[in-house]
Each structure stands twice: as structure tokens, then as C-alpha cells.
């Protein structure tokens, strides 16, 4: 069985049982809803106790449970640019606003990146009389670039200079 087939099996069971992602993630527990859903969609891995919980919930085989614990080849399911309208809007936000976000982050923190691994994200519904809004909160660790071969008073890392 391939990872994509396992994802389809999980989605079929979700549909058959009428489960929501909130129900599934509360039953599995142990980490962020985004990470659990990502794992069930084939883009993340579940640690062994959570893979076991997911296997019990979905009635998966031992091999399928082990697959949920394997590190996947991430990003293979989304073409670039994305074609799904919702995912495309995230892509569009980065394409349009990315240079400004980069400039502002570098001005505040220095020469580096925001981690997408040491990272948290949250979603909430924000009621609005003109139509509810999606509120997204993101927090990623700042990772400064390392200046290899530094000398002559050059700092080792790209933190913001005083």
C-alpha cells in the first residue's frame, strides 16, 4: 500500500463515519490539530503512540500504523502554483506580501529565516457582520544565518546588529 492509498482509506472512513477533523484530532490528541490532520493527509508523521491511537480509531492494520509513523516525502500532493483556490490564496499572500514580510522580519531580527519546523499555527473564526473571517496566527522560531569562516570581528550569526 502506498501513502496516498492510506490517505484515501482514512478519508473514506472519515466520510463513512461522518466524523469531523475536530472529532478525529480530539480522539488522537497529543499534538496540534494541524500536525495530526497533516499526518492523516500524508504530509507529516505521527509519533508511535499517536500512530497507535490513529490506527485504533480508524481500524488500520499494523503496516498502516507503521506508515503513519514514517517520515513522508512532504509537499508532493500540491502542484506549483497550487490549483485549489483556498491553497492558492495562501500562495498568493506569500507572492504578494512575502517581500514585505521578509523586509520587516529582517529589520526586526537580522539576517535569517522563520522556521517552518519549529512553528505553531492557529486558526479561529472571527465573526463579522459582513461575513465571518478566518483569523490565522503563526509563530516560528527565528533562525539566523551562520557566517562561516567569520573573522576580523565579524559576528558568527546574522542576528540584528546594534
XYZ file of C-alpha atoms in Angstrom:
162
model
C 0.000 0.000 0.000
C 1.218 3.490 -0.844
C 0.879 6.508 1.438
C -1.675 8.057 -0.955
C -3.823 4.926 -0.702
C -3.687 5.098 3.097
C -4.797 8.742 2.965
C -7.743 7.792 0.726
C -8.671 4.945 3.088
C -8.632 7.337 6.058
C -10.751 9.892 4.162
C -13.227 7.164 3.151
C -13.600 6.089 6.804
C -13.985 9.733 7.882
C -16.792 10.194 5.336
C -18.445 6.864 6.161
C -18.486 7.607 9.897
C -19.451 11.258 9.437
C -16.523 12.359 11.599
C -15.178 15.906 11.690
C -11.491 16.744 11.901
C -12.180 18.178 15.368
C -13.564 14.798 16.472
C -10.635 12.899 14.959
C -7.958 15.199 16.413
C -9.572 15.146 19.864
C -9.657 11.329 19.787
C -5.993 11.053 18.738
C -4.764 14.043 20.797
C -1.171 14.655 21.789
C -0.250 17.490 19.427
C -1.530 20.264 17.201
C -4.648 19.617 15.115
C -2.733 20.864 12.061
C 0.014 18.263 12.574
C -2.452 15.411 13.124
C -4.558 16.292 10.077
C -1.350 16.808 8.076
C -0.192 13.323 9.062
C -3.512 11.747 8.126
C -3.288 13.530 4.767
C 0.216 12.118 4.229
C 2.306 15.257 4.844
C 3.551 14.715 8.418
C 4.388 11.756 10.645
C 2.730 10.693 13.864
C 4.928 9.578 16.762
C 4.339 5.928 17.695
C 1.741 6.469 20.467
C -0.298 8.763 18.198
C 0.068 6.417 15.215
C -1.286 3.673 17.513
C -4.231 5.880 18.560
C -4.996 6.726 14.921
C -4.770 3.057 13.919
C -7.212 2.101 16.674
C -9.604 4.908 15.754
C -9.612 4.061 12.039
C -9.238 0.272 12.405
C -5.940 0.252 10.493
C -3.565 -2.662 10.061
C -0.176 -2.832 11.778
C 1.538 -1.962 8.476
C -0.706 1.085 8.016
C 0.058 2.164 11.593
C 3.790 1.938 10.823
C 3.243 4.038 7.687
C 1.736 6.828 9.820
C 4.972 6.798 11.846
C 7.255 7.109 8.789
C 8.690 10.447 7.708
C 6.827 11.299 4.470
C 8.083 12.944 1.340
C 6.390 16.269 2.027
C 4.806 18.607 -0.481
C 4.234 16.036 -3.199
C 0.457 16.454 -3.220
C 0.337 20.131 -4.190
C 1.306 21.321 -7.674
C 3.041 24.685 -8.011
C 1.429 27.028 -8.365
C -1.406 25.425 -6.412
C -4.695 24.921 -8.237
C -7.019 24.597 -5.240
C -8.495 28.090 -4.687
C -8.011 28.130 -0.903
C -4.412 26.896 -1.062
C -3.749 29.248 -3.975
C -4.778 32.223 -1.787
C -2.042 31.304 0.700
C 0.411 31.103 -2.201
C -0.864 34.471 -3.440
C -0.432 36.018 0.034
C 3.195 34.928 0.062
C 3.846 36.019 -3.530
C 2.312 39.482 -2.982
C 3.264 40.124 0.649
C 6.349 37.909 1.004
C 8.911 40.594 0.091
C 7.407 42.997 2.661
C 7.235 40.271 5.331
C 10.884 39.419 4.606
C 11.983 43.063 4.856
C 10.107 43.626 8.115
C 11.313 40.398 9.743
C 14.936 41.060 8.739
C 14.748 44.652 10.007
C 13.493 43.400 13.378
C 15.562 40.194 13.773
C 18.510 40.335 11.358
C 19.732 38.066 8.569
C 17.863 34.767 8.827
C 14.633 32.899 8.324
C 11.482 31.982 10.223
C 11.373 28.269 10.872
C 8.580 26.224 9.335
C 9.668 23.300 11.537
C 9.838 24.987 14.976
C 6.495 26.560 14.177
C 2.976 26.983 15.559
C -0.167 27.963 13.696
C -3.696 28.570 14.895
C -6.989 29.248 13.147
C -10.136 30.773 14.540
C -13.442 32.058 13.257
C -13.782 35.805 13.681
C -17.446 36.852 13.491
C -18.062 39.828 11.234
C -21.388 41.333 10.098
C -20.082 41.432 6.505
C -19.168 37.725 6.617
C -17.095 35.701 9.061
C -13.336 35.974 8.722
C -10.544 33.439 9.106
C -8.013 34.593 11.699
C -4.615 32.929 11.415
C -1.843 33.185 13.984
C 1.668 31.997 13.089
C 4.742 31.789 15.282
C 8.056 30.440 14.011
C 11.462 30.413 15.641
C 13.903 32.912 14.119
C 16.933 31.110 12.720
C 19.841 33.424 11.947
C 22.184 32.565 9.121
C 25.604 31.394 10.272
C 28.519 33.320 8.815
C 31.033 30.549 8.180
C 34.692 31.465 8.097
C 33.980 34.621 10.056
C 36.907 36.594 11.407
C 38.074 40.170 11.891
C 35.248 40.882 14.342
C 32.516 39.576 12.017
C 29.717 38.017 14.103
C 29.176 34.283 13.931
C 25.411 34.626 13.342
C 23.187 37.044 11.474
C 21.291 38.454 14.456
C 20.283 42.101 14.172
C 23.347 44.282 14.548
C 23.312 47.029 17.161
